[in-house]
PDB file of N, CA, C and O in Angstrom:
ATOM      1  N   MET A   1     107.914  68.857 118.231  1.00  0.00           N
ATOM      2  CA  MET A   1     106.797  69.672 117.813  1.00  0.00           C
ATOM      3  C   MET A   1     107.109  71.009 118.456  1.00  0.00           C
ATOM      4  O   MET A   1     107.970  71.208 119.308  1.00  0.00           O
ATOM      5  N   GLY A   2     106.365  72.178 117.768  1.00  0.00           N
ATOM      6  CA  GLY A   2     106.736  73.565 118.095  1.00  0.00           C
ATOM      7  C   GLY A   2     105.941  73.771 119.545  1.00  0.00           C
ATOM      8  O   GLY A   2     104.836  73.040 120.067  1.00  0.00           O
ATOM      9  N   LYS A   3     106.411  75.036 120.171  1.00  0.00           N
ATOM     10  CA  LYS A   3     105.582  75.642 121.608  1.00  0.00           C
ATOM     11  C   LYS A   3     104.197  76.257 121.188  1.00  0.00           C
ATOM     12  O   LYS A   3     104.263  76.575 119.889  1.00  0.00           O
ATOM     13  N   VAL A   4     103.179  75.905 121.668  1.00  0.00           N
ATOM     14  CA  VAL A   4     102.153  76.588 121.457  1.00  0.00           C
ATOM     15  C   VAL A   4     102.174  78.068 122.241  1.00  0.00           C
ATOM     16  O   VAL A   4     102.390  78.284 123.286  1.00  0.00           O
ATOM     17  N   HIS A   5     101.761  78.910 121.303  1.00  0.00           N
ATOM     18  CA  HIS A   5     101.719  80.565 122.109  1.00  0.00           C
ATOM     19  C   HIS A   5     100.390  80.910 122.888  1.00  0.00           C
ATOM     20  O   HIS A   5      99.379  80.815 122.067  1.00  0.00           O
ATOM     21  N   GLY A   6     100.552  80.648 123.892  1.00  0.00           N
ATOM     22  CA  GLY A   6      99.549  80.960 125.028  1.00  0.00           C
ATOM     23  C   GLY A   6      98.742  79.749 125.224  1.00  0.00           C
ATOM     24  O   GLY A   6      99.014  78.590 124.819  1.00  0.00           O
ATOM     25  N   SER A   7      97.824  79.625 126.159  1.00  0.00           N
ATOM     26  CA  SER A   7      97.065  78.313 126.465  1.00  0.00           C
ATOM     27  C   SER A   7      96.122  77.993 125.609  1.00  0.00           C
ATOM     28  O   SER A   7      95.449  79.101 125.025  1.00  0.00           O
ATOM     29  N   LEU A   8      95.650  76.708 125.418  1.00  0.00           N
ATOM     30  CA  LEU A   8      94.347  76.421 124.493  1.00  0.00           C
ATOM     31  C   LEU A   8      93.288  76.908 125.025  1.00  0.00           C
ATOM     32  O   LEU A   8      92.176  76.419 124.211  1.00  0.00           O
ATOM     33  N   ALA A   9      93.213  77.011 126.507  1.00  0.00           N
ATOM     34  CA  ALA A   9      91.812  77.312 127.064  1.00  0.00           C
ATOM     35  C   ALA A   9      91.346  78.785 126.477  1.00  0.00           C
ATOM     36  O   ALA A   9      90.201  78.560 126.628  1.00  0.00           O
ATOM     37  N   ARG A  10      92.188  79.502 125.970  1.00  0.00           N
ATOM     38  CA  ARG A  10      91.644  80.726 125.470  1.00  0.00           C
ATOM     39  C   ARG A  10      91.139  80.633 124.050  1.00  0.00           C
ATOM     40  O   ARG A  10      90.993  81.748 123.509  1.00  0.00           O
ATOM     41  N   ALA A  11      91.458  79.529 123.297  1.00  0.00           N
ATOM     42  CA  ALA A  11      91.324  79.576 122.079  1.00  0.00           C
ATOM     43  C   ALA A  11      89.774  79.879 121.730  1.00  0.00           C
ATOM     44  O   ALA A  11      88.819  79.394 122.021  1.00  0.00           O
ATOM     45  N   GLY A  12      89.668  80.943 120.652  1.00  0.00           N
ATOM     46  CA  GLY A  12      88.378  81.257 120.180  1.00  0.00           C
ATOM     47  C   GLY A  12      87.645  82.200 121.072  1.00  0.00           C
ATOM     48  O   GLY A  12      86.277  82.423 121.049  1.00  0.00           O
ATOM     49  N   LYS A  13      88.366  82.965 122.024  1.00  0.00           N
ATOM     50  CA  LYS A  13      87.693  83.688 122.913  1.00  0.00           C
ATOM     51  C   LYS A  13      87.299  84.953 122.475  1.00  0.00           C
ATOM     52  O   LYS A  13      85.824  85.316 122.699  1.00  0.00           O
ATOM     53  N   VAL A  14      87.966  85.751 121.380  1.00  0.00           N
ATOM     54  CA  VAL A  14      87.281  86.965 120.797  1.00  0.00           C
ATOM     55  C   VAL A  14      85.863  86.808 119.977  1.00  0.00           C
ATOM     56  O   VAL A  14      84.840  87.469 119.735  1.00  0.00           O
ATOM     57  N   LYS A  15      86.045  85.585 119.376  1.00  0.00           N
ATOM     58  CA  LYS A  15      84.827  85.078 118.268  1.00  0.00           C
ATOM     59  C   LYS A  15      83.543  84.905 119.100  1.00  0.00           C
ATOM     60  O   LYS A  15      82.604  85.299 119.068  1.00  0.00           O
ATOM     61  N   SER A  16      83.847  84.311 120.381  1.00  0.00           N
ATOM     62  CA  SER A  16      82.674  84.006 121.217  1.00  0.00           C
ATOM     63  C   SER A  16      82.102  85.068 121.833  1.00  0.00           C
ATOM     64  O   SER A  16      80.970  85.335 122.421  1.00  0.00           O
ATOM     65  N   GLN A  17      83.239  86.200 122.051  1.00  0.00           N
ATOM     66  CA  GLN A  17      82.717  87.594 122.476  1.00  0.00           C
ATOM     67  C   GLN A  17      81.915  88.501 121.932  1.00  0.00           C
ATOM     68  O   GLN A  17      81.320  89.335 122.332  1.00  0.00           O
ATOM     69  N   THR A  18      82.242  88.149 120.437  1.00  0.00           N
ATOM     70  CA  THR A  18      81.538  89.307 119.635  1.00  0.00           C
ATOM     71  C   THR A  18      80.249  88.998 119.458  1.00  0.00           C
ATOM     72  O   THR A  18      79.718  87.988 119.410  1.00  0.00           O
ATOM     73  N   PRO A  19      79.414  90.256 119.469  1.00  0.00           N
ATOM     74  CA  PRO A  19      77.959  89.982 119.445  1.00  0.00           C
ATOM     75  C   PRO A  19      77.629  89.707 117.835  1.00  0.00           C
ATOM     76  O   PRO A  19      78.138  89.967 117.018  1.00  0.00           O
ATOM     77  N   LYS A  20      76.469  88.700 118.124  1.00  0.00           N
ATOM     78  CA  LYS A  20      75.938  88.314 116.671  1.00  0.00           C
ATOM     79  C   LYS A  20      75.149  89.323 116.090  1.00  0.00           C
ATOM     80  O   LYS A  20      74.328  89.881 116.686  1.00  0.00           O
ATOM     81  N   VAL A  21      75.632  89.647 114.782  1.00  0.00           N
ATOM     82  CA  VAL A  21      74.975  90.331 113.874  1.00  0.00           C
ATOM     83  C   VAL A  21      74.003  89.515 112.759  1.00  0.00           C
ATOM     84  O   VAL A  21      75.013  88.778 112.012  1.00  0.00           O
ATOM     85  N   GLU A  22      72.998  89.766 112.386  1.00  0.00           N
ATOM     86  CA  GLU A  22      72.423  88.928 111.318  1.00  0.00           C
ATOM     87  C   GLU A  22      72.711  89.583 110.052  1.00  0.00           C
ATOM     88  O   GLU A  22      72.704  90.880 109.543  1.00  0.00           O
ATOM     89  N   PRO A  23      73.039  88.759 109.118  1.00  0.00           N
ATOM     90  CA  PRO A  23      73.521  89.250 107.786  1.00  0.00           C
ATOM     91  C   PRO A  23      72.351  90.054 107.121  1.00  0.00           C
ATOM     92  O   PRO A  23      71.252  89.453 107.074  1.00  0.00           O
ATOM     93  N   GLN A  24      72.931  91.013 106.312  1.00  0.00           N
ATOM     94  CA  GLN A  24      71.848  91.872 105.637  1.00  0.00           C
ATOM     95  C   GLN A  24      71.537  91.462 104.375  1.00  0.00           C
ATOM     96  O   GLN A  24      72.610  90.581 103.645  1.00  0.00           O
ATOM     97  N   GLU A  25      70.262  91.611 103.990  1.00  0.00           N
ATOM     98  CA  GLU A  25      70.072  91.335 102.385  1.00  0.00           C
ATOM     99  C   GLU A  25      70.719  92.029 101.367  1.00  0.00           C
ATOM    100  O   GLU A  25      70.779  93.295 101.676  1.00  0.00           O
ATOM    101  N   LYS A  26      71.436  91.523 100.525  1.00  0.00           N
ATOM    102  CA  LYS A  26      72.134  92.271  99.653  1.00  0.00           C
ATOM    103  C   LYS A  26      71.618  92.058  98.292  1.00  0.00           C
ATOM    104  O   LYS A  26      71.103  90.846  97.961  1.00  0.00           O
ATOM    105  N   LYS A  27      71.774  92.685  97.257  1.00  0.00           N
ATOM    106  CA  LYS A  27      71.418  92.781  95.997  1.00  0.00           C
ATOM    107  C   LYS A  27      72.417  91.663  95.241  1.00  0.00           C
ATOM    108  O   LYS A  27      73.607  91.666  95.483  1.00  0.00           O
ATOM    109  N   LYS A  28      71.636  90.873  94.267  1.00  0.00           N
ATOM    110  CA  LYS A  28      72.576  89.781  93.880  1.00  0.00           C
ATOM    111  C   LYS A  28      73.601  90.431  92.726  1.00  0.00           C
ATOM    112  O   LYS A  28      73.207  91.250  91.938  1.00  0.00           O
ATOM    113  N   LYS A  29      74.761  89.854  92.876  1.00  0.00           N
ATOM    114  CA  LYS A  29      75.962  90.177  92.288  1.00  0.00           C
ATOM    115  C   LYS A  29      75.672  89.725  90.691  1.00  0.00           C
ATOM    116  O   LYS A  29      75.197  88.520  90.628  1.00  0.00           O
ATOM    117  N   VAL A  30      75.893  90.569  89.757  1.00  0.00           N
ATOM    118  CA  VAL A  30      75.892  90.427  88.159  1.00  0.00           C
ATOM    119  C   VAL A  30      77.019  89.263  88.055  1.00  0.00           C
ATOM    120  O   VAL A  30      78.357  89.206  88.606  1.00  0.00           O
ATOM    121  N   THR A  31      76.692  88.464  86.796  1.00  0.00           N
ATOM    122  CA  THR A  31      77.844  87.289  86.640  1.00  0.00           C
ATOM    123  C   THR A  31      77.898  87.320  85.112  1.00  0.00           C
ATOM    124  O   THR A  31      77.148  87.588  84.282  1.00  0.00           O
ATOM    125  N   GLY A  32      78.894  86.452  84.505  1.00  0.00           N
ATOM    126  CA  GLY A  32      79.205  86.194  83.353  1.00  0.00           C
ATOM    127  C   GLY A  32      79.178  87.613  82.202  1.00  0.00           C
ATOM    128  O   GLY A  32      80.118  88.313  82.885  1.00  0.00           O
ATOM    129  N   ARG A  33      78.491  87.576  81.519  1.00  0.00           N
ATOM    130  CA  ARG A  33      78.488  88.555  80.352  1.00  0.00           C
ATOM    131  C   ARG A  33      78.340  90.036  80.984  1.00  0.00           C
ATOM    132  O   ARG A  33      79.093  90.746  80.683  1.00  0.00           O
ATOM    133  N   ALA A  34      77.329  90.080  81.964  1.00  0.00           N
ATOM    134  CA  ALA A  34      76.829  91.258  82.404  1.00  0.00           C
ATOM    135  C   ALA A  34      78.195  92.098  83.346  1.00  0.00           C
ATOM    136  O   ALA A  34      78.407  92.988  83.295  1.00  0.00           O
ATOM    137  N   LYS A  35      78.793  90.867  83.940  1.00  0.00           N
ATOM    138  CA  LYS A  35      80.005  91.323  84.796  1.00  0.00           C
ATOM    139  C   LYS A  35      80.776  91.821  83.854  1.00  0.00           C
ATOM    140  O   LYS A  35      81.370  92.764  84.388  1.00  0.00           O
ATOM    141  N   LYS A  36      81.311  91.173  82.882  1.00  0.00           N
ATOM    142  CA  LYS A  36      82.130  91.777  82.029  1.00  0.00           C
ATOM    143  C   LYS A  36      82.192  93.242  81.623  1.00  0.00           C
ATOM    144  O   LYS A  36      82.868  93.995  81.315  1.00  0.00           O
ATOM    145  N   ARG A  37      80.846  93.242  80.924  1.00  0.00           N
ATOM    146  CA  ARG A  37      80.153  94.607  80.575  1.00  0.00           C
ATOM    147  C   ARG A  37      80.535  95.745  81.662  1.00  0.00           C
ATOM    148  O   ARG A  37      81.177  96.792  81.298  1.00  0.00           O
ATOM    149  N   ILE A  38      80.122  95.494  82.913  1.00  0.00           N
ATOM    150  CA  ILE A  38      80.290  96.486  83.897  1.00  0.00           C
ATOM    151  C   ILE A  38      81.878  96.740  84.270  1.00  0.00           C
ATOM    152  O   ILE A  38      82.297  98.028  84.063  1.00  0.00           O
ATOM    153  N   ILE A  39      82.949  95.769  84.135  1.00  0.00           N
ATOM    154  CA  ILE A  39      84.262  95.950  84.435  1.00  0.00           C
ATOM    155  C   ILE A  39      84.541  96.581  82.796  1.00  0.00           C
ATOM    156  O   ILE A  39      85.518  97.560  83.233  1.00  0.00           O
ATOM    157  N   TYR A  40      84.309  96.262  81.901  1.00  0.00           N
ATOM    158  CA  TYR A  40      84.894  97.049  80.657  1.00  0.00           C
ATOM    159  C   TYR A  40      84.424  98.707  80.877  1.00  0.00           C
ATOM    160  O   TYR A  40      85.321  99.492  80.519  1.00  0.00           O
ATOM    161  N   ASN A  41      83.034  98.877  81.146  1.00  0.00           N
ATOM    162  CA  ASN A  41      82.750 100.224  81.266  1.00  0.00           C
ATOM    163  C   ASN A  41      83.545 101.182  82.311  1.00  0.00           C
ATOM    164  O   ASN A  41      83.951 102.392  81.942  1.00  0.00           O
ATOM    165  N   ARG A  42      83.776 100.515  83.449  1.00  0.00           N
ATOM    166  CA  ARG A  42      84.289 100.975  84.454  1.00  0.00           C
ATOM    167  C   ARG A  42      85.745 101.175  84.191  1.00  0.00           C
ATOM    168  O   ARG A  42      86.450 102.336  84.192  1.00  0.00           O
ATOM    169  N   ARG A  43      86.449 100.221  83.380  1.00  0.00           N
ATOM    170  CA  ARG A  43      88.043 100.368  82.967  1.00  0.00           C
ATOM    171  C   ARG A  43      88.408 101.495  81.902  1.00  0.00           C
ATOM    172  O   ARG A  43      89.112 102.314  81.809  1.00  0.00           O
ATOM    173  N   PHE A  44      87.613 101.180  80.502  1.00  0.00           N
ATOM    174  CA  PHE A  44      87.792 102.154  79.385  1.00  0.00           C
ATOM    175  C   PHE A  44      86.780 103.097  79.217  1.00  0.00           C
ATOM    176  O   PHE A  44      87.119 104.086  78.481  1.00  0.00           O
ATOM    177  N   VAL A  45      85.489 102.969  79.434  1.00  0.00           N
ATOM    178  CA  VAL A  45      84.787 104.110  78.986  1.00  0.00           C
ATOM    179  C   VAL A  45      84.680 105.128  79.884  1.00  0.00           C
ATOM    180  O   VAL A  45      84.702 106.382  79.366  1.00  0.00           O
ATOM    181  N   ASN A  46      84.738 104.844  81.266  1.00  0.00           N
ATOM    182  CA  ASN A  46      84.378 105.848  82.091  1.00  0.00           C
ATOM    183  C   ASN A  46      85.700 106.632  82.422  1.00  0.00           C
ATOM    184  O   ASN A  46      85.744 107.569  83.276  1.00  0.00           O
ATOM    185  N   ILE A  47      86.940 106.269  82.025  1.00  0.00           N
ATOM    186  CA  ILE A  47      87.972 106.665  82.468  1.00  0.00           C
ATOM    187  C   ILE A  47      88.606 107.869  81.795  1.00  0.00           C
ATOM    188  O   ILE A  47      89.668 108.437  82.177  1.00  0.00           O
ATOM    189  N   THR A  48      88.093 108.304  80.837  1.00  0.00           N
ATOM    190  CA  THR A  48      88.396 109.354  79.779  1.00  0.00           C
ATOM    191  C   THR A  48      88.800 110.632  80.828  1.00  0.00           C
ATOM    192  O   THR A  48      89.532 111.266  80.577  1.00  0.00           O
ATOM    193  N   ALA A  49      87.647 110.780  81.741  1.00  0.00           N
ATOM    194  CA  ALA A  49      88.077 112.183  82.332  1.00  0.00           C
ATOM    195  C   ALA A  49      89.202 111.979  83.267  1.00  0.00           C
ATOM    196  O   ALA A  49      89.836 113.051  83.453  1.00  0.00           O
ATOM    197  N   GLN A  50      89.651 110.782  83.844  1.00  0.00           N
ATOM    198  CA  GLN A  50      90.537 110.728  84.863  1.00  0.00           C
ATOM    199  C   GLN A  50      91.912 110.648  84.437  1.00  0.00           C
ATOM    200  O   GLN A  50      92.816 111.092  84.987  1.00  0.00           O
ATOM    201  N   VAL A  51      92.071 109.801  83.103  1.00  0.00           N
ATOM    202  CA  VAL A  51      93.501 109.994  82.784  1.00  0.00           C
ATOM    203  C   VAL A  51      94.000 111.249  82.203  1.00  0.00           C
ATOM    204  O   VAL A  51      95.198 111.363  82.650  1.00  0.00           O
ATOM    205  N   GLY A  52      93.316 112.004  81.745  1.00  0.00           N
ATOM    206  CA  GLY A  52      93.913 113.458  81.382  1.00  0.00           C
ATOM    207  C   GLY A  52      94.716 113.384  80.094  1.00  0.00           C
ATOM    208  O   GLY A  52      94.280 113.032  79.176  1.00  0.00           O
ATOM    209  N   ALA A  53      96.104 113.443  80.732  1.00  0.00           N
ATOM    210  CA  ALA A  53      97.162 113.859  79.625  1.00  0.00           C
ATOM    211  C   ALA A  53      97.600 112.601  78.739  1.00  0.00           C
ATOM    212  O   ALA A  53      97.970 112.552  77.672  1.00  0.00           O
ATOM    213  N   GLY A  54      97.308 111.445  79.303  1.00  0.00           N
ATOM    214  CA  GLY A  54      97.703 110.085  78.839  1.00  0.00           C
ATOM    215  C   GLY A  54      96.610 109.790  77.684  1.00  0.00           C
ATOM    216  O   GLY A  54      96.798 109.028  77.010  1.00  0.00           O
ATOM    217  N   GLY A  55      95.699 110.435  77.660  1.00  0.00           N
ATOM    218  CA  GLY A  55      94.568 110.094  76.449  1.00  0.00           C
ATOM    219  C   GLY A  55      93.755 108.821  77.193  1.00  0.00           C
ATOM    220  O   GLY A  55      93.593 108.607  78.303  1.00  0.00           O
ATOM    221  N   LYS A  56      93.209 107.887  76.437  1.00  0.00           N
ATOM    222  CA  LYS A  56      92.314 107.111  76.810  1.00  0.00           C
ATOM    223  C   LYS A  56      93.073 105.698  77.047  1.00  0.00           C
ATOM    224  O   LYS A  56      93.749 105.614  76.525  1.00  0.00           O
ATOM    225  N   ARG A  57      92.467 105.178  77.907  1.00  0.00           N
ATOM    226  CA  ARG A  57      93.244 103.700  78.491  1.00  0.00           C
ATOM    227  C   ARG A  57      92.708 102.659  77.615  1.00  0.00           C
ATOM    228  O   ARG A  57      91.634 102.566  77.096  1.00  0.00           O
ATOM    229  N   ARG A  58      93.530 102.080  76.956  1.00  0.00           N
ATOM    230  CA  ARG A  58      93.602 100.981  76.093  1.00  0.00           C
ATOM    231  C   ARG A  58      93.747  99.888  76.463  1.00  0.00           C
ATOM    232  O   ARG A  58      94.193  99.637  77.177  1.00  0.00           O
ATOM    233  N   MET A  59      93.084  98.732  75.544  1.00  0.00           N
ATOM    234  CA  MET A  59      92.906  97.335  76.084  1.00  0.00           C
ATOM    235  C   MET A  59      94.412  96.791  76.309  1.00  0.00           C
ATOM    236  O   MET A  59      94.734  96.270  77.142  1.00  0.00           O
ATOM    237  N   ASN A  60      95.136  96.770  75.111  1.00  0.00           N
ATOM    238  CA  ASN A  60      96.489  96.492  74.995  1.00  0.00           C
ATOM    239  C   ASN A  60      97.402  97.401  74.453  1.00  0.00           C
ATOM    240  O   ASN A  60      97.941  97.613  73.517  1.00  0.00           O
ATOM    241  N   PRO A  61      98.039  98.264  75.465  1.00  0.00           N
ATOM    242  CA  PRO A  61      98.530  99.609  75.177  1.00  0.00           C
ATOM    243  C   PRO A  61     100.145  99.292  74.662  1.00  0.00           C
ATOM    244  O   PRO A  61     100.575  99.940  73.647  1.00  0.00           O
ATOM    245  N   ASN A  62     100.908  98.090  74.702  1.00  0.00           N
ATOM    246  CA  ASN A  62     102.333  97.848  74.313  1.00  0.00           C
ATOM    247  C   ASN A  62     101.998  96.395  73.571  1.00  0.00           C
ATOM    248  O   ASN A  62     102.589  95.614  74.424  1.00  0.00           O
ATOM    249  N   PRO A  63     101.508  96.247  72.647  1.00  0.00           N
ATOM    250  CA  PRO A  63     101.491  94.810  72.236  1.00  0.00           C
ATOM    251  C   PRO A  63     102.747  94.187  71.486  1.00  0.00           C
ATOM    252  O   PRO A  63     103.593  95.206  70.840  1.00  0.00           O
ATOM    253  N   GLU A  64     103.186  92.944  71.777  1.00  0.00           N
ATOM    254  CA  GLU A  64     104.268  92.710  71.344  1.00  0.00           C
ATOM    255  C   GLU A  64     104.527  92.110  69.869  1.00  0.00           C
ATOM    256  O   GLU A  64     102.994  91.937  69.412  1.00  0.00           O
ATOM    257  N   GLY A  65     105.652  92.094  69.280  1.00  0.00           N
ATOM    258  CA  GLY A  65     105.373  91.734  67.690  1.00  0.00           C
ATOM    259  C   GLY A  65     105.471  92.978  66.983  1.00  0.00           C
ATOM    260  O   GLY A  65     106.630  93.349  66.457  1.00  0.00           O
ATOM    261  N   LYS A  66     104.622  93.691  66.594  1.00  0.00           N
ATOM    262  CA  LYS A  66     104.732  94.863  65.472  1.00  0.00           C
ATOM    263  C   LYS A  66     105.091  95.764  66.241  1.00  0.00           C
ATOM    264  O   LYS A  66     104.420  96.727  66.779  1.00  0.00           O
ATOM    265  N   SER A  67     106.378  95.810  66.079  1.00  0.00           N
ATOM    266  CA  SER A  67     107.136  97.154  66.939  1.00  0.00           C
ATOM    267  C   SER A  67     108.185  98.011  65.751  1.00  0.00           C
ATOM    268  O   SER A  67     109.221  97.910  66.012  1.00  0.00           O
ATOM    269  N   GLY A  68     107.615  98.288  64.587  1.00  0.00           N
ATOM    270  CA  GLY A  68     108.391  98.930  63.744  1.00  0.00           C
ATOM    271  C   GLY A  68     109.104  98.021  62.765  1.00  0.00           C
ATOM    272  O   GLY A  68     109.925  98.481  61.939  1.00  0.00           O
TER     273      GLY A  68
END
């Protein structure tokens, strides 16, 4: 068996010292189709100003198969 680093008497010391903070209420996350829509808009629609010289970001920029 391997050696234990430090005594087990101190296990969980930091967690027990940390002050308890009540979890804040958060807005529910979108799921399914709505999430895909947000991700698509974030990646491909709003990106046009940031990409600059490269033009628009495409779904599959280098498709295999049809290459001339």
